[in-house]
GROMACS .gro file of C-alpha atoms in nm:
model
  387
    1UNK     CA    1  -1.741  -3.548   2.306
    2UNK     CA    2  -1.960  -3.546   1.946
    3UNK     CA    3  -1.851  -3.855   1.751
    4UNK     CA    4  -1.553  -3.759   1.503
    5UNK     CA    5  -1.407  -3.472   1.759
    6UNK     CA    6  -1.097  -3.520   1.908
    7UNK     CA    7  -0.928  -3.312   2.187
    8UNK     CA    8  -0.592  -3.141   2.135
    9UNK     CA    9  -0.392  -2.936   2.328
   10UNK     CA   10  -0.319  -2.613   2.130
   11UNK     CA   11   0.032  -2.655   2.120
   12UNK     CA   12  -0.011  -2.978   1.868
   13UNK     CA   13  -0.216  -2.759   1.636
   14UNK     CA   14  -0.041  -2.434   1.604
   15UNK     CA   15   0.303  -2.322   1.566
   16UNK     CA   16   0.433  -2.062   1.808
   17UNK     CA   17   0.589  -1.750   1.678
   18UNK     CA   18   0.682  -1.578   2.011
   19UNK     CA   19   1.021  -1.560   1.898
   20UNK     CA   20   0.993  -1.363   1.611
   21UNK     CA   21   0.803  -1.068   1.807
   22UNK     CA   22   0.976  -0.785   1.995
   23UNK     CA   23   0.942  -0.470   2.198
   24UNK     CA   24   0.924  -0.174   1.946
   25UNK     CA   25   1.233   0.094   1.988
   26UNK     CA   26   1.178   0.475   2.025
   27UNK     CA   27   1.331   0.520   1.683
   28UNK     CA   28   1.040   0.271   1.532
   29UNK     CA   29   0.786   0.442   1.739
   30UNK     CA   30   0.701   0.711   1.494
   31UNK     CA   31   0.330   0.691   1.338
   32UNK     CA   32   0.282   0.523   1.046
   33UNK     CA   33   0.023   0.306   0.873
   34UNK     CA   34   0.075  -0.017   1.039
   35UNK     CA   35  -0.098  -0.184   1.322
   36UNK     CA   36   0.097  -0.216   1.615
   37UNK     CA   37  -0.032  -0.468   1.843
   38UNK     CA   38  -0.044  -0.568   2.223
   39UNK     CA   39  -0.234  -0.779   2.465
   40UNK     CA   40  -0.549  -0.633   2.396
   41UNK     CA   41  -0.550  -0.543   2.006
   42UNK     CA   42  -0.437  -0.237   1.827
   43UNK     CA   43  -0.241   0.017   2.038
   44UNK     CA   44  -0.137   0.270   1.764
   45UNK     CA   45   0.005   0.262   1.435
   46UNK     CA   46   0.383   0.272   1.315
   47UNK     CA   47   0.588   0.341   1.025
   48UNK     CA   48   0.726  -0.031   1.040
   49UNK     CA   49   0.643  -0.388   1.062
   50UNK     CA   50   0.739  -0.731   1.163
   51UNK     CA   51   0.474  -0.973   1.036
   52UNK     CA   52   0.308  -0.983   0.690
   53UNK     CA   53   0.080  -1.289   0.709
   54UNK     CA   54  -0.244  -1.384   0.892
   55UNK     CA   55  -0.190  -1.486   1.252
   56UNK     CA   56  -0.362  -1.547   1.562
   57UNK     CA   57  -0.262  -1.342   1.879
   58UNK     CA   58  -0.331  -1.389   2.213
   59UNK     CA   59  -0.294  -1.190   2.490
   60UNK     CA   60  -0.026  -1.294   2.763
   61UNK     CA   61  -0.147  -1.047   3.044
   62UNK     CA   62  -0.329  -1.305   3.262
   63UNK     CA   63  -0.541  -1.010   3.417
   64UNK     CA   64  -0.716  -0.929   3.116
   65UNK     CA   65  -0.817  -1.271   3.058
   66UNK     CA   66  -0.907  -1.294   3.463
   67UNK     CA   67  -1.158  -1.029   3.422
   68UNK     CA   68  -1.329  -1.130   3.169
   69UNK     CA   69  -1.185  -0.968   2.898
   70UNK     CA   70  -1.177  -1.095   2.509
   71UNK     CA   71  -0.808  -1.094   2.416
   72UNK     CA   72  -0.752  -1.313   2.133
   73UNK     CA   73  -0.788  -1.209   1.802
   74UNK     CA   74  -0.666  -1.264   1.422
   75UNK     CA   75  -0.401  -1.006   1.254
   76UNK     CA   76  -0.343  -0.978   0.895
   77UNK     CA   77  -0.156  -0.771   0.641
   78UNK     CA   78   0.139  -0.613   0.801
   79UNK     CA   79   0.177  -0.534   1.151
   80UNK     CA   80   0.422  -0.515   1.463
   81UNK     CA   81   0.334  -0.730   1.760
   82UNK     CA   82   0.495  -0.642   2.119
   83UNK     CA   83   0.601  -0.902   2.407
   84UNK     CA   84   0.260  -0.877   2.554
   85UNK     CA   85   0.093  -1.101   2.295
   86UNK     CA   86   0.150  -1.452   2.179
   87UNK     CA   87   0.174  -1.497   1.790
   88UNK     CA   88   0.067  -1.844   1.669
   89UNK     CA   89   0.045  -1.958   1.308
   90UNK     CA   90  -0.262  -2.264   1.301
   91UNK     CA   91  -0.197  -2.577   1.112
   92UNK     CA   92  -0.440  -2.469   0.856
   93UNK     CA   93  -0.499  -2.840   0.726
   94UNK     CA   94  -0.623  -2.908   1.075
   95UNK     CA   95  -0.798  -2.593   1.237
   96UNK     CA   96  -0.931  -2.258   1.142
   97UNK     CA   97  -0.824  -1.938   1.306
   98UNK     CA   98  -1.132  -1.861   1.381
   99UNK     CA   99  -1.212  -2.163   1.564
  100UNK     CA  100  -0.906  -2.095   1.790
  101UNK     CA  101  -1.004  -1.734   1.830
  102UNK     CA  102  -1.382  -1.797   1.901
  103UNK     CA  103  -1.282  -2.095   2.173
  104UNK     CA  104  -1.032  -1.894   2.356
  105UNK     CA  105  -1.221  -1.604   2.389
  106UNK     CA  106  -1.542  -1.840   2.463
  107UNK     CA  107  -1.326  -2.031   2.747
  108UNK     CA  108  -1.265  -1.968   3.099
  109UNK     CA  109  -0.878  -1.959   3.104
  110UNK     CA  110  -0.833  -1.922   3.465
  111UNK     CA  111  -0.681  -2.263   3.538
  112UNK     CA  112  -0.385  -2.165   3.300
  113UNK     CA  113  -0.328  -1.815   3.454
  114UNK     CA  114  -0.014  -1.805   3.644
  115UNK     CA  115   0.135  -1.530   3.906
  116UNK     CA  116  -0.019  -1.358   4.180
  117UNK     CA  117   0.108  -0.990   4.175
  118UNK     CA  118   0.154  -1.016   3.787
  119UNK     CA  119  -0.088  -1.256   3.632
  120UNK     CA  120   0.022  -1.410   3.308
  121UNK     CA  121  -0.072  -1.679   3.036
  122UNK     CA  122   0.267  -1.773   2.958
  123UNK     CA  123   0.371  -1.979   2.655
  124UNK     CA  124   0.390  -2.317   2.834
  125UNK     CA  125   0.035  -2.296   2.967
  126UNK     CA  126  -0.089  -2.116   2.655
  127UNK     CA  127   0.022  -2.460   2.472
  128UNK     CA  128  -0.134  -2.688   2.735
  129UNK     CA  129  -0.489  -2.560   2.675
  130UNK     CA  130  -0.734  -2.835   2.524
  131UNK     CA  131  -0.977  -2.746   2.240
  132UNK     CA  132  -1.241  -2.986   2.073
  133UNK     CA  133  -1.130  -3.009   1.726
  134UNK     CA  134  -1.416  -3.119   1.493
  135UNK     CA  135  -1.313  -3.227   1.127
  136UNK     CA  136  -1.234  -2.894   0.880
  137UNK     CA  137  -1.554  -2.905   0.709
  138UNK     CA  138  -1.772  -2.902   1.038
  139UNK     CA  139  -1.551  -2.607   1.178
  140UNK     CA  140  -1.589  -2.426   0.884
  141UNK     CA  141  -1.976  -2.515   0.872
  142UNK     CA  142  -1.980  -2.375   1.285
  143UNK     CA  143  -1.776  -2.093   1.198
  144UNK     CA  144  -1.993  -1.947   0.903
  145UNK     CA  145  -2.316  -2.026   1.180
  146UNK     CA  146  -2.110  -1.801   1.465
  147UNK     CA  147  -2.012  -1.530   1.203
  148UNK     CA  148  -2.370  -1.455   1.098
  149UNK     CA  149  -2.504  -1.504   1.446
  150UNK     CA  150  -2.244  -1.284   1.609
  151UNK     CA  151  -2.286  -1.007   1.352
  152UNK     CA  152  -2.667  -1.044   1.410
  153UNK     CA  153  -2.648  -1.015   1.759
  154UNK     CA  154  -2.392  -0.728   1.747
  155UNK     CA  155  -2.687  -0.511   1.524
  156UNK     CA  156  -2.903  -0.590   1.807
  157UNK     CA  157  -2.690  -0.491   2.042
  158UNK     CA  158  -2.609  -0.177   1.865
  159UNK     CA  159  -2.953  -0.123   1.852
  160UNK     CA  160  -3.049  -0.131   2.214
  161UNK     CA  161  -2.727   0.066   2.299
  162UNK     CA  162  -2.838   0.376   2.080
  163UNK     CA  163  -3.201   0.344   2.199
  164UNK     CA  164  -3.050   0.326   2.563
  165UNK     CA  165  -2.837   0.627   2.451
  166UNK     CA  166  -3.172   0.796   2.310
  167UNK     CA  167  -3.353   0.729   2.593
  168UNK     CA  168  -3.108   0.916   2.812
  169UNK     CA  169  -3.077   1.205   2.572
  170UNK     CA  170  -3.449   1.247   2.577
  171UNK     CA  171  -3.475   1.306   2.935
  172UNK     CA  172  -3.104   1.538   2.924
  173UNK     CA  173  -3.270   1.772   2.635
  174UNK     CA  174  -3.601   1.805   2.819
  175UNK     CA  175  -3.428   1.889   3.156
  176UNK     CA  176  -3.219   2.129   2.999
  177UNK     CA  177  -3.506   2.298   2.867
  178UNK     CA  178  -3.694   2.326   3.174
  179UNK     CA  179  -3.412   2.581   3.269
  180UNK     CA  180  -3.361   2.769   2.950
  181UNK     CA  181  -3.714   2.844   2.889
  182UNK     CA  182  -3.778   3.052   3.198
  183UNK     CA  183  -4.143   3.173   3.229
  184UNK     CA  184  -4.244   3.541   3.320
  185UNK     CA  185  -4.225   3.509   3.710
  186UNK     CA  186  -3.895   3.325   3.763
  187UNK     CA  187  -3.593   3.479   3.900
  188UNK     CA  188  -3.218   3.398   3.901
  189UNK     CA  189  -2.962   3.368   4.202
  190UNK     CA  190  -2.656   3.220   4.309
  191UNK     CA  191  -2.659   2.932   4.442
  192UNK     CA  192  -2.499   3.077   4.750
  193UNK     CA  193  -2.809   3.308   4.753
  194UNK     CA  194  -3.053   3.011   4.794
  195UNK     CA  195  -2.895   2.765   5.010
  196UNK     CA  196  -2.880   2.763   5.409
  197UNK     CA  197  -2.598   2.679   5.608
  198UNK     CA  198  -2.571   2.286   5.639
  199UNK     CA  199  -2.368   2.131   5.999
  200UNK     CA  200  -2.056   1.963   6.017
  201UNK     CA  201  -1.988   1.685   6.294
  202UNK     CA  202  -1.718   1.485   6.441
  203UNK     CA  203  -1.790   1.123   6.464
  204UNK     CA  204  -1.489   1.014   6.673
  205UNK     CA  205  -1.651   1.222   6.954
  206UNK     CA  206  -1.877   0.935   6.999
  207UNK     CA  207  -1.666   0.667   6.915
  208UNK     CA  208  -1.898   0.381   7.020
  209UNK     CA  209  -2.231   0.508   6.819
  210UNK     CA  210  -2.296   0.366   6.485
  211UNK     CA  211  -2.365   0.641   6.202
  212UNK     CA  212  -2.386   0.528   5.794
  213UNK     CA  213  -2.113   0.686   5.585
  214UNK     CA  214  -2.125   0.822   5.221
  215UNK     CA  215  -1.814   0.854   5.057
  216UNK     CA  216  -1.768   1.009   4.706
  217UNK     CA  217  -1.829   0.635   4.547
  218UNK     CA  218  -2.111   0.595   4.743
  219UNK     CA  219  -2.331   0.769   4.485
  220UNK     CA  220  -2.430   0.569   4.137
  221UNK     CA  221  -2.306   0.853   3.880
  222UNK     CA  222  -2.552   0.642   3.615
  223UNK     CA  223  -2.851   0.601   3.817
  224UNK     CA  224  -2.772   0.928   4.116
  225UNK     CA  225  -2.903   0.672   4.399
  226UNK     CA  226  -2.683   0.622   4.688
  227UNK     CA  227  -2.557   0.242   4.719
  228UNK     CA  228  -2.307   0.091   4.899
  229UNK     CA  229  -2.312   0.335   5.170
  230UNK     CA  230  -2.072   0.214   5.493
  231UNK     CA  231  -2.171   0.160   5.862
  232UNK     CA  232  -1.934   0.296   6.089
  233UNK     CA  233  -1.828   0.308   6.448
  234UNK     CA  234  -1.743   0.654   6.583
  235UNK     CA  235  -1.417   0.541   6.658
  236UNK     CA  236  -1.332   0.436   6.283
  237UNK     CA  237  -1.475   0.745   6.124
  238UNK     CA  238  -1.236   0.846   5.865
  239UNK     CA  239  -1.101   1.228   5.860
  240UNK     CA  240  -1.336   1.328   5.554
  241UNK     CA  241  -1.665   1.245   5.742
  242UNK     CA  242  -1.768   1.533   5.873
  243UNK     CA  243  -2.068   1.634   5.717
  244UNK     CA  244  -2.401   1.602   5.869
  245UNK     CA  245  -2.689   1.552   5.597
  246UNK     CA  246  -3.071   1.557   5.658
  247UNK     CA  247  -3.354   1.439   5.464
  248UNK     CA  248  -3.416   1.613   5.130
  249UNK     CA  249  -3.075   1.757   5.095
  250UNK     CA  250  -2.857   1.737   4.761
  251UNK     CA  251  -2.522   1.588   4.783
  252UNK     CA  252  -2.291   1.692   4.511
  253UNK     CA  253  -1.964   1.512   4.455
  254UNK     CA  254  -1.704   1.814   4.423
  255UNK     CA  255  -1.422   1.560   4.342
  256UNK     CA  256  -1.454   1.474   3.977
  257UNK     CA  257  -1.748   1.689   3.940
  258UNK     CA  258  -1.806   1.610   3.566
  259UNK     CA  259  -1.910   1.247   3.703
  260UNK     CA  260  -2.217   1.413   3.835
  261UNK     CA  261  -2.250   1.216   4.152
  262UNK     CA  262  -2.568   1.383   4.264
  263UNK     CA  263  -2.829   1.222   4.492
  264UNK     CA  264  -3.143   1.345   4.694
  265UNK     CA  265  -3.102   1.249   5.089
  266UNK     CA  266  -3.391   0.998   5.159
  267UNK     CA  267  -3.496   0.942   5.511
  268UNK     CA  268  -3.293   0.640   5.542
  269UNK     CA  269  -3.020   0.874   5.556
  270UNK     CA  270  -3.147   1.126   5.793
  271UNK     CA  271  -2.890   1.275   6.031
  272UNK     CA  272  -2.624   1.036   5.873
  273UNK     CA  273  -2.290   1.144   5.763
  274UNK     CA  274  -2.129   1.239   5.428
  275UNK     CA  275  -1.757   1.278   5.294
  276UNK     CA  276  -1.617   1.627   5.321
  277UNK     CA  277  -1.607   1.537   4.931
  278UNK     CA  278  -1.949   1.644   4.888
  279UNK     CA  279  -2.093   1.983   4.876
  280UNK     CA  280  -2.413   1.956   5.095
  281UNK     CA  281  -2.710   2.199   4.954
  282UNK     CA  282  -3.033   2.291   5.151
  283UNK     CA  283  -3.249   2.508   4.987
  284UNK     CA  284  -3.408   2.816   5.171
  285UNK     CA  285  -3.793   2.784   5.207
  286UNK     CA  286  -3.862   2.970   4.913
  287UNK     CA  287  -3.677   2.694   4.677
  288UNK     CA  288  -3.771   2.299   4.639
  289UNK     CA  289  -3.464   2.108   4.692
  290UNK     CA  290  -3.549   1.854   4.439
  291UNK     CA  291  -3.565   2.153   4.177
  292UNK     CA  292  -3.184   2.213   4.286
  293UNK     CA  293  -3.129   1.864   4.231
  294UNK     CA  294  -3.255   1.852   3.899
  295UNK     CA  295  -3.052   2.208   3.830
  296UNK     CA  296  -2.700   2.022   3.930
  297UNK     CA  297  -2.794   1.749   3.665
  298UNK     CA  298  -2.833   1.939   3.387
  299UNK     CA  299  -2.596   1.977   3.099
  300UNK     CA  300  -2.508   2.328   3.152
  301UNK     CA  301  -2.456   2.307   3.506
  302UNK     CA  302  -2.209   1.976   3.432
  303UNK     CA  303  -2.025   2.221   3.179
  304UNK     CA  304  -1.940   2.501   3.396
  305UNK     CA  305  -1.820   2.241   3.642
  306UNK     CA  306  -1.576   2.132   3.340
  307UNK     CA  307  -1.462   2.489   3.323
  308UNK     CA  308  -1.408   2.539   3.689
  309UNK     CA  309  -1.253   2.201   3.765
  310UNK     CA  310  -0.895   2.216   3.850
  311UNK     CA  311  -0.589   1.936   3.902
  312UNK     CA  312  -0.509   1.674   3.639
  313UNK     CA  313  -0.502   1.346   3.839
  314UNK     CA  314  -0.773   1.500   4.098
  315UNK     CA  315  -0.973   1.732   3.940
  316UNK     CA  316  -1.183   1.914   4.161
  317UNK     CA  317  -1.416   2.219   4.246
  318UNK     CA  318  -1.455   2.418   4.576
  319UNK     CA  319  -1.825   2.463   4.755
  320UNK     CA  320  -1.756   2.853   4.710
  321UNK     CA  321  -1.731   2.787   4.313
  322UNK     CA  322  -2.032   2.579   4.335
  323UNK     CA  323  -2.200   2.854   4.517
  324UNK     CA  324  -2.113   3.113   4.274
  325UNK     CA  325  -2.344   2.928   3.984
  326UNK     CA  326  -2.662   3.101   3.886
  327UNK     CA  327  -2.980   2.873   3.925
  328UNK     CA  328  -3.301   3.018   3.730
  329UNK     CA  329  -3.625   2.935   3.937
  330UNK     CA  330  -4.003   3.016   3.897
  331UNK     CA  331  -4.098   3.235   4.199
  332UNK     CA  332  -4.407   3.070   4.258
  333UNK     CA  333  -4.338   2.715   4.485
  334UNK     CA  334  -4.669   2.565   4.311
  335UNK     CA  335  -4.493   2.612   3.992
  336UNK     CA  336  -4.176   2.442   4.128
  337UNK     CA  337  -4.387   2.188   4.255
  338UNK     CA  338  -4.559   2.108   3.916
  339UNK     CA  339  -4.218   2.122   3.722
  340UNK     CA  340  -4.069   1.850   3.970
  341UNK     CA  341  -4.389   1.662   3.943
  342UNK     CA  342  -4.323   1.631   3.568
  343UNK     CA  343  -3.955   1.552   3.579
  344UNK     CA  344  -4.019   1.278   3.856
  345UNK     CA  345  -4.270   1.090   3.596
  346UNK     CA  346  -4.038   1.152   3.312
  347UNK     CA  347  -3.748   1.037   3.494
  348UNK     CA  348  -3.945   0.728   3.621
  349UNK     CA  349  -4.031   0.648   3.236
  350UNK     CA  350  -3.721   0.701   3.121
  351UNK     CA  351  -3.583   0.446   3.415
  352UNK     CA  352  -3.843   0.177   3.284
  353UNK     CA  353  -3.715   0.251   2.917
  354UNK     CA  354  -3.321   0.210   3.049
  355UNK     CA  355  -3.387  -0.107   3.193
  356UNK     CA  356  -3.565  -0.249   2.903
  357UNK     CA  357  -3.268  -0.216   2.673
  358UNK     CA  358  -3.004  -0.288   2.928
  359UNK     CA  359  -3.174  -0.584   2.973
  360UNK     CA  360  -3.186  -0.657   2.623
  361UNK     CA  361  -2.853  -0.585   2.596
  362UNK     CA  362  -2.746  -0.845   2.897
  363UNK     CA  363  -2.965  -1.112   2.696
  364UNK     CA  364  -2.757  -1.062   2.408
  365UNK     CA  365  -2.452  -1.109   2.576
  366UNK     CA  366  -2.636  -1.448   2.727
  367UNK     CA  367  -2.721  -1.571   2.403
  368UNK     CA  368  -2.388  -1.510   2.265
  369UNK     CA  369  -2.249  -1.726   2.571
  370UNK     CA  370  -2.535  -2.016   2.464
  371UNK     CA  371  -2.446  -2.001   2.086
  372UNK     CA  372  -2.077  -2.102   2.184
  373UNK     CA  373  -2.140  -2.353   2.446
  374UNK     CA  374  -2.363  -2.537   2.178
  375UNK     CA  375  -2.061  -2.459   1.882
  376UNK     CA  376  -1.811  -2.634   2.106
  377UNK     CA  377  -2.011  -2.923   2.202
  378UNK     CA  378  -2.133  -3.004   1.901
  379UNK     CA  379  -2.477  -2.908   1.952
  380UNK     CA  380  -2.512  -2.603   1.694
  381UNK     CA  381  -2.773  -2.741   1.431
  382UNK     CA  382  -2.958  -2.456   1.326
  383UNK     CA  383  -2.862  -2.258   0.991
  384UNK     CA  384  -2.981  -1.917   1.162
  385UNK     CA  385  -2.976  -1.785   1.553
  386UNK     CA  386  -3.249  -1.580   1.602
  387UNK     CA  387  -3.199  -1.255   1.844
   0.00000   0.00000   0.00000
């Protein structure tokens, strides 16, 4: 440890005020102006308060800490805290509130979490957390650097996230325009009119034969690619494994349809099996399957699914309802092919941009970890962190 620094247990440098927190009663849970805090931050705003000073809150929910959530934060002003957050008052002549929050949110608290079924950071374990403690002026210097660095990182991350959003919206806008701005030689038919009947299969009739199974979660709703497919023996086939798919088929998940789990079947999955939670679309000879695929990604199709879906906890649409949706398309297969080629090219470019922006976001998260690592090991020298 750096010269002049100490190692202290949290319980030695704070006063624990957990006895003052309390769950809110029904009569007090009335909408108001005061923040109501739980393990993860502000849950709502209520008309009453129990604290009226600057304090540090530490989430008691161990599952949040185990999942990597940052659940230590500063509360100030007037507010209510329930029993799911520890409340501490730092001994401010030796330690800063911000030093504690930065350290806890940076640290791996797994060794301090107890309970298998309901993981918790209980008060005894919380008190035993050890943290490095430099002199107060050094804490102030480091916290000031961290504040500036994190503000710059947050701004850079927000810019990258906005660029990522813009890239996605650019493709979505162009795609919507393709089907809205129909040409002269276009026609409009229901999906039911342009599709051919697909096959069902029962893998259990060949109990020793392996097959690839695509369940509803096998399609990534962001990338529209198949991942995490399962190889099963026929005897282990679930009851929903009943739809045969062929190369170039389009599959669309009719459960939670607004998640837009849409994918093209590649040769890898030819004559394999997908869940009955998918509608399998196979176009007639006058329509490109790839164009159907892109149509299912449009904003207008998604909005129609939103209107048609039924069920609060498990929203879904039926295959028949999907068949009733109208799809516009050019009569010429060559024109269809040209549209698909343009969409493929634009999609590829957008994915490249998305990869760049996502990597930037990942790099910024790594930079935060690096800055914090240097801060708590006494190696943070620079007055400015470049992002």
